[in-house]
Tab-separated table of C-alpha atoms in Angstrom:
chain	number	residue	atom	x	y	z
A	1234	MET	CA	-3.425	-5.526	-10.612
A	1235	HIS	CA	-4.798	-4.138	-13.861
A	1236	SER	CA	-2.918	-6.737	-15.952
A	1237	SER	CA	-3.964	-9.568	-13.640
A	1238	LEU	CA	-7.657	-8.742	-13.939
A	1239	LEU	CA	-7.435	-8.305	-17.707
A	1240	GLY	CA	-5.668	-11.641	-17.964
A	1241	SER	CA	-8.548	-13.345	-16.170
A	1242	GLY	CA	-11.046	-11.988	-18.690
A	1243	ALA	CA	-12.450	-9.136	-16.594
A	1244	GLU	CA	-13.686	-5.981	-18.312
A	1245	ILE	CA	-12.189	-2.883	-16.728
A	1246	VAL	CA	-13.237	0.748	-16.767
A	1247	GLN	CA	-10.267	2.845	-15.667
A	1248	LEU	CA	-10.493	6.379	-14.266
A	1249	VAL	CA	-7.648	8.543	-15.592
A	1250	ARG	CA	-6.560	12.156	-15.031
A	1251	ARG	CA	-5.688	12.706	-18.734
A	1252	PRO	CA	-8.081	12.679	-21.704
A	1253	ALA	CA	-9.586	9.194	-22.120
A	1254	ALA	CA	-7.762	7.128	-24.753
A	1255	GLY	CA	-10.597	4.711	-25.503
A	1256	PRO	CA	-13.989	3.356	-24.456
A	1257	ARG	CA	-12.545	1.558	-21.401
A	1258	GLU	CA	-11.212	4.791	-19.884
A	1259	LEU	CA	-13.069	7.650	-18.209
A	1260	GLU	CA	-11.446	10.996	-17.558
A	1261	TRP	CA	-12.045	12.191	-14.023
A	1262	ASN	CA	-11.128	15.165	-11.884
A	1263	PRO	CA	-11.740	14.730	-8.127
A	1264	ALA	CA	-11.576	18.510	-7.623
A	1265	SER	CA	-14.441	19.163	-10.039
A	1266	GLN	CA	-18.136	19.550	-9.224
A	1267	ARG	CA	-18.693	16.726	-11.743
A	1268	PRO	CA	-15.685	14.402	-11.197
A	1269	VAL	CA	-16.766	12.095	-14.045
A	1270	PRO	CA	-18.797	13.810	-16.790
A	1271	SER	CA	-20.327	10.514	-17.969
A	1272	PHE	CA	-21.388	9.466	-14.469
A	1273	ALA	CA	-23.836	6.828	-15.775
A	1274	SER	CA	-20.896	4.846	-17.188
A	1275	LEU	CA	-20.098	3.682	-13.647
A	1276	ASN	CA	-23.556	2.211	-13.063
A	1277	GLY	CA	-23.774	-1.558	-12.630
A	1278	LEU	CA	-20.089	-2.258	-11.965
A	1279	SER	CA	-19.261	-5.576	-10.296
A	1280	ALA	CA	-16.587	-3.965	-8.109
A	1281	ALA	CA	-14.578	-0.781	-7.595
A	1282	ILE	CA	-10.877	-0.811	-6.697
A	1283	HIS	CA	-9.042	2.364	-5.626
A	1284	LEU	CA	-5.267	2.091	-5.164
A	1285	SER	CA	-4.001	5.615	-5.889
A	1286	GLY	CA	-1.825	7.796	-3.687
A	1287	ALA	CA	1.286	9.968	-4.024
A	1288	ASN	CA	4.498	8.080	-3.208
A	1289	VAL	CA	5.203	8.393	0.521
A	1290	ALA	CA	8.976	8.008	0.079
A	1291	ALA	CA	9.379	10.129	-3.050
A	1292	GLN	CA	10.734	13.265	-1.328
A	1293	ARG	CA	10.902	15.303	1.866
A	1294	TRP	CA	7.531	15.915	3.477
A	1295	THR	CA	7.202	19.620	2.858
A	1296	PRO	CA	3.824	21.182	3.712
A	1297	THR	CA	3.013	21.146	-0.018
A	1298	TYR	CA	3.859	17.473	-0.400
A	1299	ARG	CA	1.902	16.546	2.735
A	1300	ARG	CA	-1.146	18.176	1.157
A	1301	GLU	CA	-0.517	16.213	-2.027
A	1302	MET	CA	-0.324	12.933	-0.076
A	1303	TRP	CA	-3.577	13.798	1.717
A	1304	THR	CA	-5.421	14.943	-1.410
A	1305	SER	CA	-4.330	11.943	-3.480
A	1306	ARG	CA	-5.668	9.578	-0.818
A	1307	VAL	CA	-8.362	11.081	1.370
A	1308	ARG	CA	-9.913	13.494	-1.126
A	1309	THR	CA	-10.011	11.012	-4.018
A	1310	THR	CA	-11.434	8.260	-1.800
A	1311	SER	CA	-14.129	10.555	-0.441
A	1312	VAL	CA	-15.154	11.719	-3.921
A	1313	LEU	CA	-15.194	8.189	-5.301
A	1314	ALA	CA	-17.166	6.844	-2.323
A	1315	ASP	CA	-19.774	9.587	-2.802
A	1316	MET	CA	-20.000	8.843	-6.525
A	1317	LEU	CA	-20.456	5.112	-6.011
A	1318	ALA	CA	-23.006	5.605	-3.242
A	1319	GLY	CA	-25.089	7.838	-5.524
A	1320	LEU	CA	-25.370	5.341	-8.380
A	1321	PRO	CA	-28.740	3.674	-9.071
A	1322	GLN	CA	-26.822	0.359	-9.131
A	1323	PRO	CA	-23.695	0.797	-6.986
A	1324	PRO	CA	-21.022	-1.910	-7.059
A	1325	PRO	CA	-21.430	-4.533	-4.315
A	1326	VAL	CA	-17.799	-4.166	-3.184
A	1327	PHE	CA	-15.294	-1.296	-2.900
A	1328	LEU	CA	-11.618	-2.124	-2.235
A	1329	VAL	CA	-9.470	0.804	-1.126
A	1330	ALA	CA	-5.748	0.990	-0.444
A	1331	SER	CA	-4.486	1.855	3.020
A	1332	ALA	CA	-1.165	1.046	4.717
A	1333	VAL	CA	0.381	-0.527	7.799
A	1334	GLY	CA	1.515	3.024	8.543
A	1335	ILE	CA	-1.802	3.327	10.379
A	1336	TYR	CA	-0.178	1.547	13.358
A	1337	GLY	CA	2.586	4.139	13.745
A	1338	ASN	CA	5.975	3.432	15.331
A	1339	ARG	CA	5.346	0.562	17.774
A	1340	GLY	CA	8.740	-1.035	18.426
A	1341	ASP	CA	8.573	-4.807	18.961
A	1342	GLU	CA	4.811	-4.895	19.642
A	1343	VAL	CA	3.033	-7.553	17.572
A	1344	LEU	CA	0.237	-5.852	15.639
A	1345	ASP	CA	-2.782	-7.093	13.726
A	1346	GLU	CA	-6.126	-5.735	12.548
A	1347	ALA	CA	-7.434	-5.643	16.136
A	1348	SER	CA	-4.632	-3.239	17.173
A	1349	GLN	CA	-5.434	0.423	17.668
A	1350	PRO	CA	-4.057	3.030	15.238
A	1351	GLY	CA	-0.849	4.727	16.292
A	1352	ALA	CA	0.327	8.325	16.336
A	1353	GLY	CA	2.024	10.472	13.723
A	1354	PHE	CA	1.335	11.949	10.300
A	1355	LEU	CA	1.147	8.601	8.470
A	1356	ALA	CA	-1.130	7.062	11.080
A	1357	ASP	CA	-3.456	10.072	10.952
A	1358	LEU	CA	-3.402	10.043	7.155
A	1359	CYS	CA	-4.338	6.353	6.998
A	1360	ARG	CA	-7.085	6.780	9.584
A	1361	GLU	CA	-8.666	9.600	7.549
A	1362	TRP	CA	-8.129	7.604	4.341
A	1363	GLU	CA	-10.137	4.688	5.684
A	1364	ALA	CA	-12.813	6.940	7.184
A	1365	ALA	CA	-13.344	8.567	3.771
A	1366	THR	CA	-15.121	5.406	2.551
A	1367	GLU	CA	-18.041	5.996	4.927
A	1368	PRO	CA	-20.519	7.124	2.212
A	1369	ALA	CA	-20.008	3.797	0.436
A	1370	SER	CA	-20.535	1.820	3.644
A	1371	ARG	CA	-23.737	3.730	4.400
A	1372	ALA	CA	-25.000	2.863	0.914
A	1373	GLY	CA	-24.610	-0.853	1.694
A	1374	ILE	CA	-21.423	-1.371	-0.338
A	1375	ARG	CA	-19.040	-3.960	1.120
A	1376	VAL	CA	-15.888	-1.951	1.874
A	1377	ILE	CA	-12.426	-3.487	2.304
A	1378	HIS	CA	-9.378	-1.521	3.485
A	1379	LEU	CA	-6.137	-2.978	2.093
A	1380	ARG	CA	-3.432	-2.144	4.632
A	1381	PHE	CA	-0.331	-2.703	2.510
A	1382	GLY	CA	3.110	-3.401	3.892
A	1383	VAL	CA	6.170	-2.770	1.703
A	1384	VAL	CA	5.354	-4.427	-1.625
A	1385	LEU	CA	8.374	-6.257	-3.033
A	1386	ALA	CA	8.610	-6.360	-6.824
A	1387	ARG	CA	11.055	-5.500	-9.585
A	1388	GLY	CA	9.872	-1.904	-9.341
A	1389	GLY	CA	8.962	0.287	-6.394
A	1390	ALA	CA	11.036	0.393	-3.213
A	1391	LEU	CA	13.155	-2.631	-4.137
A	1392	GLN	CA	14.151	-1.090	-7.466
A	1393	LYS	CA	15.621	1.894	-5.609
A	1394	MET	CA	17.667	-0.381	-3.339
A	1395	LEU	CA	19.093	-2.702	-5.985
A	1396	PRO	CA	21.816	-0.467	-7.506
A	1397	VAL	CA	23.287	0.295	-4.077
A	1398	PHE	CA	23.251	-3.342	-2.983
A	1399	ARG	CA	24.632	-4.618	-6.302
A	1400	PHE	CA	27.675	-2.375	-5.797
A	1401	GLY	CA	28.146	-3.850	-2.321
A	1402	LEU	CA	27.253	-0.552	-0.640
A	1403	GLY	CA	24.048	-1.694	1.028
A	1404	GLY	CA	23.391	-1.917	4.716
A	1405	LYS	CA	20.952	-1.320	7.517
A	1406	LEU	CA	19.138	1.923	8.244
A	1407	GLY	CA	19.801	3.355	11.677
A	1408	SER	CA	19.909	0.641	14.338
A	1409	GLY	CA	18.354	-1.906	11.962
A	1410	ARG	CA	16.104	-3.087	14.788
A	1411	GLN	CA	12.950	-1.542	13.325
A	1412	TRP	CA	10.446	-4.108	12.036
A	1413	MET	CA	9.515	-4.144	8.378
A	1414	SER	CA	6.237	-5.662	7.223
A	1415	TRP	CA	6.537	-6.751	3.602
A	1416	ILE	CA	4.632	-8.702	0.939
A	1417	ALA	CA	5.588	-10.071	-2.470
A	1418	LEU	CA	3.695	-8.427	-5.319
A	1419	ASP	CA	2.267	-11.780	-6.453
A	1420	ASP	CA	0.796	-12.353	-2.983
A	1421	ALA	CA	-0.571	-8.803	-2.827
A	1422	ILE	CA	-2.418	-9.329	-6.112
A	1423	SER	CA	-3.656	-12.765	-5.027
A	1424	ALA	CA	-4.929	-11.331	-1.738
A	1425	ILE	CA	-6.821	-8.556	-3.513
A	1426	ARG	CA	-8.448	-11.065	-5.853
A	1427	PHE	CA	-9.254	-13.336	-2.898
A	1428	LEU	CA	-10.966	-10.500	-1.003
A	1429	LEU	CA	-12.715	-9.267	-4.137
A	1430	THR	CA	-14.647	-12.522	-4.494
A	1431	SER	CA	-15.178	-13.186	-0.780
A	1432	ASP	CA	-18.000	-12.003	1.472
A	1433	LEU	CA	-15.523	-10.325	3.856
A	1434	SER	CA	-15.322	-6.635	4.765
A	1435	GLY	CA	-13.303	-4.301	6.949
A	1436	SER	CA	-9.538	-3.931	7.309
A	1437	PHE	CA	-6.975	-6.496	6.166
A	1438	ASN	CA	-3.201	-6.353	6.603
A	1439	LEU	CA	-1.603	-7.141	3.241
A	1440	CYS	CA	1.754	-8.319	4.475
A	1441	ALA	CA	3.503	-11.670	4.743
A	1442	PRO	CA	3.115	-13.638	7.997
A	1443	ASN	CA	6.834	-13.272	8.764
A	1444	PRO	CA	7.890	-9.627	9.204
A	1445	VAL	CA	11.627	-9.012	9.600
A	1446	THR	CA	13.811	-6.316	11.073
A	1447	ASN	CA	15.577	-3.921	8.735
A	1448	ALA	CA	18.908	-5.592	9.568
A	1449	VAL	CA	17.547	-9.010	8.580
A	1450	PHE	CA	16.037	-7.594	5.391
A	1451	THR	CA	19.260	-5.938	4.253
A	1452	ARG	CA	21.258	-9.093	5.002
A	1453	ALA	CA	18.777	-11.227	3.036
A	1454	LEU	CA	18.827	-8.856	0.054
A	1455	ALA	CA	22.631	-8.767	0.025
A	1456	ASP	CA	22.830	-12.564	0.262
A	1457	THR	CA	20.368	-12.961	-2.624
A	1458	LEU	CA	22.589	-10.695	-4.741
A	1459	HIS	CA	25.790	-12.394	-3.467
A	1460	ARG	CA	27.095	-9.093	-2.156
A	1461	PRO	CA	28.233	-7.883	1.264
A	1462	ALA	CA	26.078	-5.581	3.397
A	1463	LEU	CA	28.677	-3.904	5.566
A	1464	PHE	CA	27.411	-0.363	5.776
A	1465	THR	CA	25.089	1.459	8.139
A	1466	ILE	CA	23.284	4.670	7.263
A	1467	PRO	CA	23.034	6.511	10.591
A	1468	ALA	CA	19.639	7.770	11.676
A	1469	PHE	CA	20.937	11.331	11.933
A	1470	ALA	CA	22.073	11.236	8.293
A	1471	LEU	CA	18.656	9.990	7.153
A	1472	ARG	CA	16.948	12.746	9.154
A	1473	ALA	CA	19.310	15.380	7.732
A	1474	ALA	CA	18.597	14.226	4.175
A	1475	LEU	CA	14.900	13.415	4.396
A	1476	GLY	CA	13.535	15.247	7.412
A	1477	HIS	CA	10.478	13.903	9.218
A	1478	MET	CA	9.860	11.351	6.470
A	1479	ALA	CA	12.906	9.377	7.676
A	1480	ASP	CA	11.390	8.829	11.132
A	1481	GLU	CA	7.979	7.673	9.922
A	1482	ALA	CA	8.781	5.872	6.659
A	1483	LEU	CA	12.299	4.427	7.164
A	1484	LEU	CA	13.058	4.255	10.886
A	1485	ALA	CA	9.591	3.482	12.269
A	1486	SER	CA	8.924	-0.060	13.460
A	1487	ALA	CA	5.699	-1.933	12.634
A	1488	ARG	CA	5.654	-5.683	13.353
A	1489	VAL	CA	2.405	-6.417	11.549
A	1490	HIS	CA	0.745	-9.795	11.021
A	1491	PRO	CA	-2.007	-10.624	8.475
A	1492	THR	CA	-4.254	-12.292	11.043
A	1493	ARG	CA	-7.548	-11.824	9.209
A	1494	LEU	CA	-6.130	-13.113	5.919
A	1495	THR	CA	-4.619	-16.227	7.468
A	1496	HIS	CA	-7.805	-16.930	9.450
A	1497	SER	CA	-9.740	-16.621	6.180
A	1498	ALA	CA	-7.695	-19.501	4.707
A	1499	PHE	CA	-5.731	-17.318	2.304
A	1500	SER	CA	-2.500	-19.060	1.291
A	1501	PHE	CA	0.705	-17.092	0.737
A	1502	ALA	CA	2.974	-18.225	-2.094
A	1503	TYR	CA	5.914	-16.415	-0.451
A	1504	PRO	CA	5.557	-16.370	3.331
A	1505	ARG	CA	9.361	-16.179	3.828
A	1506	LEU	CA	11.577	-13.286	2.758
A	1507	ASN	CA	14.469	-15.242	1.244
A	1508	ALA	CA	12.193	-17.228	-1.059
A	1509	ALA	CA	10.335	-14.075	-2.085
A	1510	LEU	CA	13.567	-12.204	-2.926
A	1511	ALA	CA	14.940	-15.184	-4.838
A	1512	ALA	CA	11.761	-15.449	-6.932
A	1513	ILE	CA	11.669	-11.711	-7.649
A	1514	LEU	CA	15.361	-11.336	-8.536
A	1515	ARG	CA	16.133	-14.594	-10.327
């Protein structure tokens, strides 16, 4: 996202946790009484975009790591929303990451932005994450919640799968019947830029219009790599290795559609999985 905006000529001020490396960076600490020492530097921004959050699938969800996931999302969003709302000239729009995890494990149910949140840790986390923007909304800032599906790119989740699939050891997770809502990175960036310059607000599902089951996804990835996908990782093995995270992040089913994006005339470059995988991996 950062590279895309820079490439279009935008000037970016980036909040960083380390000492600032130049005039376009501001050191910030969400746990401090003064999160950004040079608070006035944020005045008059055209937009604010907040995409941070500890990796959901990085490790087992110990109590410590659950707190880290919450703090990196809810706490930082709340602090940033308060900061923006208190500016003499707040930005007109605030885009904040969320996730399709807000819908919980819903089987084959077709879900869109009008669907109610589900149950579970991820659903509760996302609900609090979105609610943390309230100070910005009250200040008249146009707030957009970006409910990401699995973002497919050379890095991220796909990067972790590739070595296993290239050795022909890939396969479905559990039954493979759980729905996976995905989006190509190029489409995710295009959707953010589309919403940034629109007059829209509220929640948007950032996922392709054609979700697939885990079994279909693994078959498509194997076919793209010209490898077999003969294996199954049993649900009990995933639970033994990863604990509760396996049920909510790998075995949960969310058949999510980007209804508000498609009704807003946004056009996906990669609406189909096979074409998206081919473009990413060629």
